């Protein structure tokens, strides 16, 4: 299992990592990327089980990355959770329209993250 | 009260004067007003504001300017504040309110239909409680008028 | 033209008939016209062919049929046709059969009888008619010599009978089935009508707007009546929801709404998110008269036989929203006032008033400069800065810390304009923020005014005195009024500050009880007092002296005191007395009887005393608090109580 965390803020990435560690996910399964392009490279090169992505990033932002992924056959079934500070409903709707499986608003609580990951991953046939 | 609630009104005033009278009013230094103060204008249009902030916007004119503007539209010289003058002021305030409305929507502010108050030294009933009130004086080649804003934030930014 | 034909065919009475009756009448009239045509043709043929009898009868029948038509028309009763025709045709066909002769083809007419009879008269009567008719025809055909029809070939006759039987059965079956189908249809229609009445009733009266959306987001034809009012649209049906909301809600909400609703029609919508991301869960909608309404929409998927739809409901929550806003405003204001209050109570009052005055003057001075058209921007900014800086400093000195912080923010803003040349909008910014500071100062002042008013009210009612003494004085006043006795209370030796908090209530209660006691038993009427040389006004004196570990209270009145003899007499009334001789008690012991529960020296208990519980209870409470109560008395002079209470 590999989880890719994408956020331009190193602090934010650490927070998410720590939350996941507290949920007993082993540390060696985390991969990180500071923007959409880097994330894309990682996704192409490795088998990623779950993508946690922020919205606002320089270059290829989170929303655009999601759209790009969903337009590619290989990534159409990739579980994606967007973790962002954009809280307005019309933002969430846009993200869902782009194809995210679920959506979290910062700051993220352990409970919420766990719940959403479980739900997103459980829905996979494997 | 926030400057962004006021700017749409300034633009609307400038636009309306230009559109209706081909006048370009110049905004002078704004100053503070106390609730109890009696405004010494002759005729005012009052627009209610509700939503994120609550209060009033008041456009006040001296008789001489109001009559002068009416004369420009009707072609008749007005000796007193008659119905034509009230209508002109009302129309002007309506246009200003209408133009300001668009700019206020994104702040979730709504404005009411304006009402006209006249009489020398009339007093405006500001909302209860301590409300910040400022007045922006405008000058035109044909007279002065003022825009007063008293707003209290409901949603404290 | 069409109307004319309709009138002729329905005999002009189509409106008063039900659908089935209309059909029957149409049938009757068709038979009449067709029959007339046929009869006329055959009649004329027969006559020109030489068969005058047959022809004559045929034409006579023709006339009768015509007469029937007009009878129905004039009487407006189609039932005449229903019953007349079977009988009539019975007779006419029988005649045709009988008159036919060996090569008769007219006998074929009998085959049409069952259909007519059953259709016109129903299955039961139709069967009766048809059965009777068959018997008659069979007689005519098979009974030798009865009619010329007997001469017809046997094979032919048998087949006639057979075909008749088949047609007869078929007609009955057909009519039965048709009637049954008709009945079922009618009952289904009635059920649907009843159901529709109920659903219509619901949709007409429900307060919520209820509607269905198809994949194009078009509102279905059937929606609740209130939907029109809620959306302020006369005919919402057939229009799309986004269309109806366009221009009345924020654009980005409109787009979000469209996207959101489309999600319902996706193959696998994200159900776990749908509830949370409803952009119309509470939305402000502009109305035609410029006001604003708050509506709440809820959406859910439904599967109909015609496919998936979205069921939408909408409610008007404007009032609730407005209330919420008011509450929030009140809360905010209360929160602000609380903050102010906390700050203010740490400030010395005279300093605060001075500060407010100074700040007012400072701001008024700034305002004068703002109003002055001759001020130039650079000096104006400088003056603004100095003034605001001064207010900030004073606020901080006086202790209004968070207020000073806010003024500091304004000062920083003004400072940033000192270095650049400020434009008009910068002045607007400064003035707006200054007006907010001024409003806050007003708020503080109003708060102070309210507090001052409260304080004044408090002082006026209490006169600045201690509550304990106040209670005593009140008690003496009231009892004096009730009993008509004039009594003076001397509290000069009662410095209440030395009474510790824990004993205050007890002391108050005790003293009041003693006062009551004095009024009830102690004080003689004024005349008596004068007679015995006392002051006309009675006196009560209370004193308190501290000692190391005790507090000593003294209560003294100049009434008639306690008489040991009377106490001895009253002793017999005690429930617990037993049979002892009260004469054996010493004076001191007799005095102690005053504390015995149940003892009363007055015959009738009054409002204030006499129930024999007061003094005993007092002693109990004092002792329970670790103290002692002693009584001294000189009969005729007065009574004194000494109370000691521990103060460690």
Short mmCIF file of N, CA and C in Angstrom, two decimals, chain A residues 36-91:
data_model
loop_
_atom_site.label_atom_id
_atom_site.label_comp_id
_atom_site.label_asym_id
_atom_site.label_seq_id
_atom_site.Cartn_x
_atom_site.Cartn_y
_atom_site.Cartn_z
N UNK A 36 1.40 19.64 -8.41
CA UNK A 36 0.71 18.70 -9.28
C UNK A 36 1.62 17.97 -10.24
N UNK A 37 2.61 18.70 -10.80
CA UNK A 37 3.47 18.05 -11.79
C UNK A 37 4.29 16.94 -11.14
N UNK A 38 4.86 17.26 -9.99
CA UNK A 38 5.66 16.24 -9.28
C UNK A 38 4.79 15.04 -8.95
N UNK A 39 3.56 15.34 -8.52
CA UNK A 39 2.65 14.25 -8.16
C UNK A 39 2.40 13.36 -9.37
N UNK A 40 2.18 14.01 -10.51
CA UNK A 40 1.91 13.24 -11.73
C UNK A 40 3.06 12.29 -12.04
N UNK A 41 4.29 12.81 -11.93
CA UNK A 41 5.45 11.95 -12.22
C UNK A 41 5.44 10.73 -11.32
N UNK A 42 5.22 10.95 -10.03
CA UNK A 42 5.21 9.84 -9.09
C UNK A 42 4.13 8.83 -9.44
N UNK A 43 2.95 9.38 -9.77
CA UNK A 43 1.83 8.49 -10.06
C UNK A 43 2.12 7.64 -11.29
N UNK A 44 2.78 8.22 -12.25
CA UNK A 44 3.08 7.45 -13.46
C UNK A 44 4.09 6.37 -13.18
N UNK A 45 5.06 6.69 -12.28
CA UNK A 45 6.16 5.76 -12.07
C UNK A 45 5.82 4.64 -11.10
N UNK A 46 4.96 4.92 -10.12
CA UNK A 46 4.73 3.91 -9.09
C UNK A 46 3.26 3.57 -8.96
N UNK A 47 3.03 2.47 -8.25
CA UNK A 47 1.66 2.03 -7.98
C UNK A 47 1.18 2.73 -6.70
N UNK A 48 0.26 3.67 -6.83
CA UNK A 48 -0.22 4.41 -5.65
C UNK A 48 -1.62 3.91 -5.29
N UNK A 49 -1.84 3.65 -3.99
CA UNK A 49 -3.15 3.13 -3.58
C UNK A 49 -4.13 4.24 -3.24
N UNK A 50 -3.61 5.40 -2.81
CA UNK A 50 -4.50 6.47 -2.37
C UNK A 50 -3.82 7.81 -2.57
N UNK A 51 -4.55 8.77 -3.08
CA UNK A 51 -4.00 10.11 -3.30
C UNK A 51 -4.71 11.10 -2.38
N UNK A 52 -3.89 11.81 -1.57
CA UNK A 52 -4.47 12.89 -0.74
C UNK A 52 -3.90 14.18 -1.32
N UNK A 53 -4.78 15.03 -1.84
CA UNK A 53 -4.27 16.18 -2.58
C UNK A 53 -4.92 17.48 -2.11
N UNK A 54 -4.12 18.55 -2.07
CA UNK A 54 -4.61 19.88 -1.74
C UNK A 54 -5.14 20.52 -3.02
N UNK A 55 -5.84 21.63 -2.89
CA UNK A 55 -6.37 22.30 -4.08
C UNK A 55 -5.40 23.34 -4.60
N UNK A 56 -5.12 24.34 -3.69
CA UNK A 56 -4.33 25.48 -4.15
C UNK A 56 -2.86 25.17 -4.13
N UNK A 57 -2.28 24.99 -5.31
CA UNK A 57 -0.84 24.74 -5.43
C UNK A 57 -0.33 25.46 -6.67
N UNK A 58 0.94 25.82 -6.67
CA UNK A 58 1.47 26.47 -7.88
C UNK A 58 1.57 25.48 -9.02
N UNK A 59 1.60 25.99 -10.21
CA UNK A 59 1.69 25.11 -11.38
C UNK A 59 0.38 24.38 -11.56
N UNK A 60 0.46 23.06 -11.68
CA UNK A 60 -0.73 22.24 -11.86
C UNK A 60 -1.42 22.12 -10.49
N UNK A 61 -2.56 22.79 -10.31
CA UNK A 61 -3.17 22.75 -8.98
C UNK A 61 -3.96 21.47 -8.78
N UNK A 62 -4.45 21.29 -7.58
CA UNK A 62 -5.09 20.03 -7.21
C UNK A 62 -6.25 19.66 -8.11
N UNK A 63 -7.12 20.65 -8.37
CA UNK A 63 -8.30 20.36 -9.17
C UNK A 63 -7.90 19.91 -10.57
N UNK A 64 -6.95 20.62 -11.13
CA UNK A 64 -6.52 20.28 -12.49
C UNK A 64 -5.89 18.90 -12.52
N UNK A 65 -5.13 18.59 -11.46
CA UNK A 65 -4.50 17.27 -11.38
C UNK A 65 -5.57 16.18 -11.38
N UNK A 66 -6.61 16.39 -10.58
CA UNK A 66 -7.68 15.40 -10.50
C UNK A 66 -8.32 15.20 -11.87
N UNK A 67 -8.58 16.33 -12.54
CA UNK A 67 -9.22 16.21 -13.86
C UNK A 67 -8.33 15.44 -14.82
N UNK A 68 -7.04 15.76 -14.75
CA UNK A 68 -6.09 15.09 -15.64
C UNK A 68 -6.06 13.59 -15.35
N UNK A 69 -6.07 13.24 -14.07
CA UNK A 69 -6.04 11.84 -13.71
C UNK A 69 -7.27 11.11 -14.21
N UNK A 70 -8.42 11.70 -13.99
CA UNK A 70 -9.66 11.03 -14.37
C UNK A 70 -9.79 10.91 -15.89
N UNK A 71 -9.05 11.75 -16.60
CA UNK A 71 -9.13 11.67 -18.06
C UNK A 71 -8.21 10.58 -18.59
N UNK A 72 -7.40 10.01 -17.69
CA UNK A 72 -6.46 8.96 -18.10
C UNK A 72 -6.99 7.61 -17.64
N UNK A 73 -7.04 6.66 -18.57
CA UNK A 73 -7.64 5.36 -18.26
C UNK A 73 -7.02 4.72 -17.03
N UNK A 74 -5.70 4.82 -16.95
CA UNK A 74 -4.99 4.14 -15.86
C UNK A 74 -5.44 4.63 -14.49
N UNK A 75 -5.84 5.90 -14.39
CA UNK A 75 -6.13 6.47 -13.07
C UNK A 75 -7.61 6.69 -12.79
N UNK A 76 -8.44 6.13 -13.65
CA UNK A 76 -9.86 6.43 -13.45
C UNK A 76 -10.40 5.85 -12.16
N UNK A 77 -9.79 4.77 -11.71
CA UNK A 77 -10.31 4.16 -10.48
C UNK A 77 -9.47 4.52 -9.27
N UNK A 78 -8.48 5.39 -9.43
CA UNK A 78 -7.61 5.74 -8.30
C UNK A 78 -8.40 6.45 -7.21
N UNK A 79 -8.33 5.97 -5.96
CA UNK A 79 -9.04 6.67 -4.87
C UNK A 79 -8.36 8.01 -4.61
N UNK A 80 -9.15 9.08 -4.65
CA UNK A 80 -8.62 10.43 -4.43
C UNK A 80 -9.45 11.12 -3.36
N UNK A 81 -8.75 11.64 -2.34
CA UNK A 81 -9.42 12.48 -1.35
C UNK A 81 -8.77 13.87 -1.42
N UNK A 82 -9.59 14.89 -1.56
CA UNK A 82 -9.06 16.25 -1.59
C UNK A 82 -9.09 16.83 -0.18
N UNK A 83 -7.91 17.34 0.28
CA UNK A 83 -7.85 17.95 1.61
C UNK A 83 -7.47 19.41 1.40
N UNK A 84 -8.41 20.31 1.69
CA UNK A 84 -8.13 21.69 1.32
C UNK A 84 -8.82 22.65 2.28
N UNK A 85 -8.41 23.92 2.21
CA UNK A 85 -9.07 24.90 3.06
C UNK A 85 -10.30 25.53 2.38
N UNK A 86 -10.50 25.19 1.11
CA UNK A 86 -11.68 25.72 0.42
C UNK A 86 -12.92 25.02 0.94
N UNK A 87 -13.74 25.78 1.67
CA UNK A 87 -14.85 25.12 2.34
C UNK A 87 -16.21 25.35 1.69
N UNK A 88 -16.29 26.28 0.76
CA UNK A 88 -17.62 26.63 0.23
C UNK A 88 -18.20 25.47 -0.55
N UNK A 89 -19.51 25.37 -0.48
CA UNK A 89 -20.19 24.23 -1.11
C UNK A 89 -19.90 24.17 -2.60
N UNK A 90 -19.87 25.36 -3.24
CA UNK A 90 -19.69 25.27 -4.68
C UNK A 90 -18.30 24.76 -5.02
N UNK A 91 -17.34 24.93 -4.08
CA UNK A 91 -16.02 24.34 -4.31
C UNK A 91 -16.09 22.82 -4.24
#
